[in-house]
Every structure is written in C-alpha cells, then in structure tokens.
mmCIF file of C-alpha atoms in Angstrom:
data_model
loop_
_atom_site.group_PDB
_atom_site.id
_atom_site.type_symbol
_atom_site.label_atom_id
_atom_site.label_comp_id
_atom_site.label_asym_id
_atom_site.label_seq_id
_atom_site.Cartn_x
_atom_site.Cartn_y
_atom_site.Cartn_z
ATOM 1 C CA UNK A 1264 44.330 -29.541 59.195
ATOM 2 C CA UNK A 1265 44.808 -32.556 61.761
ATOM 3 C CA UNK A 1266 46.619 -30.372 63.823
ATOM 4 C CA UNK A 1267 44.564 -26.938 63.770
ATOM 5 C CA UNK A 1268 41.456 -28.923 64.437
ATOM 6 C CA UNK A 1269 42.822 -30.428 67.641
ATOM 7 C CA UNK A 1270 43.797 -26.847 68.590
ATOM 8 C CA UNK A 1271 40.308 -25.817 68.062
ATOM 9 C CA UNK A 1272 39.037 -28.619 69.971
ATOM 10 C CA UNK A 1273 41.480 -29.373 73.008
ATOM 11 C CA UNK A 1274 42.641 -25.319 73.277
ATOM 12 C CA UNK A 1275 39.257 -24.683 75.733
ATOM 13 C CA UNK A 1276 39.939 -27.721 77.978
ATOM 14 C CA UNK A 1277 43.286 -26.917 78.440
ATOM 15 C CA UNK A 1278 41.728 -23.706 79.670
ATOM 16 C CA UNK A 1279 39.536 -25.208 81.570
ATOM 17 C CA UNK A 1280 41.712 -27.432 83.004
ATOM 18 C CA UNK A 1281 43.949 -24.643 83.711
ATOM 19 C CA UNK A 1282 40.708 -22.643 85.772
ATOM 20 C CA UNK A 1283 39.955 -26.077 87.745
ATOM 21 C CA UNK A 1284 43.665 -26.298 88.718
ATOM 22 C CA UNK A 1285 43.931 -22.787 89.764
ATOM 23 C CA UNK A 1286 40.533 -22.888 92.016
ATOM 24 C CA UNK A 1287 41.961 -26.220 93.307
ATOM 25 C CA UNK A 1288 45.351 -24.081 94.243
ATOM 26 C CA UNK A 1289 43.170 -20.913 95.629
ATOM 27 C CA UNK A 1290 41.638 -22.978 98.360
ATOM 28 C CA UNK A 1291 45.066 -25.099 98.885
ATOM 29 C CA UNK A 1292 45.849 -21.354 99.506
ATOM 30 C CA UNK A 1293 43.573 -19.980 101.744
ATOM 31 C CA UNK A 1294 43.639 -23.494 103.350
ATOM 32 C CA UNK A 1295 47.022 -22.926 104.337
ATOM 33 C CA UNK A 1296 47.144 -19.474 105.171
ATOM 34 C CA UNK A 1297 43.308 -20.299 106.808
ATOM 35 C CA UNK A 1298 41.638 -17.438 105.934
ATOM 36 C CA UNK A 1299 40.142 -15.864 103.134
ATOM 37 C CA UNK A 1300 42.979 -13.244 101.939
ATOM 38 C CA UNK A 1301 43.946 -12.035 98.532
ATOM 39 C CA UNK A 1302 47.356 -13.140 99.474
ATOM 40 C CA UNK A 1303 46.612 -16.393 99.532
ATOM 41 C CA UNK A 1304 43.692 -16.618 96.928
ATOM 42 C CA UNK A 1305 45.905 -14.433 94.557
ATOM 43 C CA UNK A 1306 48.282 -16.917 93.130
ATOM 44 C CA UNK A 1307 45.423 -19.847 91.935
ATOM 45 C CA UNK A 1308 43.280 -16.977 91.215
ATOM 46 C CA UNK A 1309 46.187 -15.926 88.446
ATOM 47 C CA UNK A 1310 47.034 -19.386 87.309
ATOM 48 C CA UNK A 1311 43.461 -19.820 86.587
ATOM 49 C CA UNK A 1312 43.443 -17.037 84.645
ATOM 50 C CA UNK A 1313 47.367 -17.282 82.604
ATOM 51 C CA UNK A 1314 45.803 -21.234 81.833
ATOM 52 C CA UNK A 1315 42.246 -19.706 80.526
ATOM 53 C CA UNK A 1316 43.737 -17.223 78.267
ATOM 54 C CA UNK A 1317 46.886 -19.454 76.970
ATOM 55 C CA UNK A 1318 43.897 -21.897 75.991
ATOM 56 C CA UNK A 1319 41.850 -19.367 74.176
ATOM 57 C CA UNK A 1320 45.210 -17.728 72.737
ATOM 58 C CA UNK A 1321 45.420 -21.316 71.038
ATOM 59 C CA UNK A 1322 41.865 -22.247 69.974
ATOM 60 C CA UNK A 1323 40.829 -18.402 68.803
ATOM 61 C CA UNK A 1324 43.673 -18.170 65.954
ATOM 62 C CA UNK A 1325 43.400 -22.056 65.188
ATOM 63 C CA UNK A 1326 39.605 -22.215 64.527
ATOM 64 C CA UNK A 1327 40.081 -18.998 61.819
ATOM 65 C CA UNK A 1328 42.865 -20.799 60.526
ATOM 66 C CA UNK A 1329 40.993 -23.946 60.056
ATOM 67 C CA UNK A 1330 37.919 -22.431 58.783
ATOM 68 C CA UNK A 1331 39.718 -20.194 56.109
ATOM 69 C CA UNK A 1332 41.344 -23.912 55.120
ATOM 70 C CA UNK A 1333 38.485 -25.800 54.831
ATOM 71 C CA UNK A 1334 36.620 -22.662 52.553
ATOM 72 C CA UNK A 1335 39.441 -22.479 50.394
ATOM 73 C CA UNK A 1336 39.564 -26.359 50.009
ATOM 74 C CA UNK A 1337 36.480 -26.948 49.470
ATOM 75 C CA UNK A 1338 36.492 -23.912 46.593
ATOM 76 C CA UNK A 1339 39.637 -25.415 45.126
ATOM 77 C CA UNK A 1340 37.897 -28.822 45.130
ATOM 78 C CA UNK A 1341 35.317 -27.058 43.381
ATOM 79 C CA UNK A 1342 36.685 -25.843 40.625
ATOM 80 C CA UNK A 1343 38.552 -29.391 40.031
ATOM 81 C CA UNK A 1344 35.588 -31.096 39.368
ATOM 82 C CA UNK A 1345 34.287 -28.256 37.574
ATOM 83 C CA UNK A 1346 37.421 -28.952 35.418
ATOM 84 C CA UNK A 1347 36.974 -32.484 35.337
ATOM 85 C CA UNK A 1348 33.367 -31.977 33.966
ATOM 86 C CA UNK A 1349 34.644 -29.501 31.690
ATOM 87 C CA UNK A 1350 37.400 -31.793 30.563
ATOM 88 C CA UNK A 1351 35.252 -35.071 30.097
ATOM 89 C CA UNK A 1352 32.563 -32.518 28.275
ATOM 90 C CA UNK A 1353 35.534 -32.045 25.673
ATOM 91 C CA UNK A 1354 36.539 -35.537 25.293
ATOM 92 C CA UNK A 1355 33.305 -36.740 24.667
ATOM 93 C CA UNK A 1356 32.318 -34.252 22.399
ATOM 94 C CA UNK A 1357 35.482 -34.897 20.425
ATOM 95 C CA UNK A 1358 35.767 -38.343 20.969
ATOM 96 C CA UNK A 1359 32.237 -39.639 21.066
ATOM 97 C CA UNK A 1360 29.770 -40.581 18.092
ATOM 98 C CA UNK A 1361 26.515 -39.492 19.246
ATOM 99 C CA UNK A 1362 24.481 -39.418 15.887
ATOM 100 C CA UNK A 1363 21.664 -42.000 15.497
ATOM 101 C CA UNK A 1364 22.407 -45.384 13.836
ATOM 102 C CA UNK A 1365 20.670 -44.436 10.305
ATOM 103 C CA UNK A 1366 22.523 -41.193 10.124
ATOM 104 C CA UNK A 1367 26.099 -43.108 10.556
ATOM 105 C CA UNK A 1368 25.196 -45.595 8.196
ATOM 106 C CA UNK A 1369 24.368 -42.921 5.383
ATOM 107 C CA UNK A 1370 26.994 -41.299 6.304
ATOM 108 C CA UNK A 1371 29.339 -44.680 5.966
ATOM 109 C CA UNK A 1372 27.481 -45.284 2.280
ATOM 110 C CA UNK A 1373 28.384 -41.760 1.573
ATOM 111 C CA UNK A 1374 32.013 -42.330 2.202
ATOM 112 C CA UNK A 1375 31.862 -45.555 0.529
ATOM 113 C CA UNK A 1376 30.302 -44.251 -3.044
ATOM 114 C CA UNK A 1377 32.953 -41.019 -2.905
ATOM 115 C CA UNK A 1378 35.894 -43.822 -3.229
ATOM 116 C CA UNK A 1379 37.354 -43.683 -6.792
ATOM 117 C CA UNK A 1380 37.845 -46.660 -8.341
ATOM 118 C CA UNK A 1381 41.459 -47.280 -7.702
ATOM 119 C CA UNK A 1382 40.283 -47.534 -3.665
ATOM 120 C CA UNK A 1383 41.439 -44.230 -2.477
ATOM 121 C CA UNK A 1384 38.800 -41.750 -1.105
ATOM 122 C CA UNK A 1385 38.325 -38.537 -3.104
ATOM 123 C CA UNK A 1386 37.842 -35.351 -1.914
ATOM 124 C CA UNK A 1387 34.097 -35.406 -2.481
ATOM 125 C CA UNK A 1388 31.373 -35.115 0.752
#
C-alpha cells in the first residue's frame, strides 16, 4: 500500500519534472541551433513528452490498484468486526447471567429444595 500510494502521488511530478526538463532542453536547442526549427525544438519537445507519459503510465495503474486495496480492506475489516460482534454476542449470551437478582435467587432456592437428602441433586426442576 506504502508503495502504490507513493506511485499515485510522486508518478505526476516525475511527469512534470520530465515536461520542465524537456522545455528546459527545447530552448538549450533552439539556443544552440539559434533559431526556432523543429530540428532543434524536436528532441526536448519528445523528452517532455516520453517523461509525461512514463509518469502517468505509473500513477494511472497505481491509483486503481490502491483504490481496489483500500475497498477491499476496508470490506474485509468489515466483516471482522462484524464477526467479532457476532462472536462476543455468543459468548455473552452463553456465558453471561443476565436475569434479575430475585429471579437467580429463586432459582438458587429451587435448586437447593430439589437436593435429596443424601446431598446429591435430583432430577427435579
């Protein structure tokens, strides 16, 4: 992810870059040759260009990568927590007493009149 964001994000300047260096070597160009040719503007005039597109050929493909990451992580994160919700839900309905205090104390006197009177529980609700 580190990587195809920093392809999203530095891809245009390096295209950029690239466009500034070749306008910089069109008028080195037509400096030298001193005039205004398409010999001597051609060569900047295609650098600019092969830099431009090499930059876009990186940042295009990298920001549809990184986006179809981050939607699938953030749906697989999704359905972990829905898990983890899911999976606490269970435990606590398992695990958990939630009655009221009277109704777990009749319940304990219950429990405790249904024991026979050699101290094992019978079978009896």
């Amino acid at each position: 992810m580190i990587v195809l964001s920093t392809a999203v994000a530095g891809g245009p300047f390096i295209g950029l870059l690239g466009t500034v260096w070749g306008v910089m070597d069109t008028f080195s160009g037509v400096a030298k040759a001193n005039a205004a040719s398409l010999t001597a503007m051609a060569p900047g005039v295609a650098g600019a260009l092969v830099a431009t597109v090499t930059g876009l050929m990186v940042a295009i493909p990298a920001m549809f990568a990184y986006n179809f990451m981050v939607t699938s992580i953030r749906a697989f994160t999704q359905e972990l927590d829905n898990f983890a919700t899911e999976y606490a839900t269970a435990i606590e309905h398992q695990y958990v007493d939630n009655r009221s205090l009277a109704d777990e104390l009749a319940d304990a006197l219950r429990k405790s009149k249904a024991v026979d009177s050699t101290g094992l529980e019978s079978s009896l609700p």
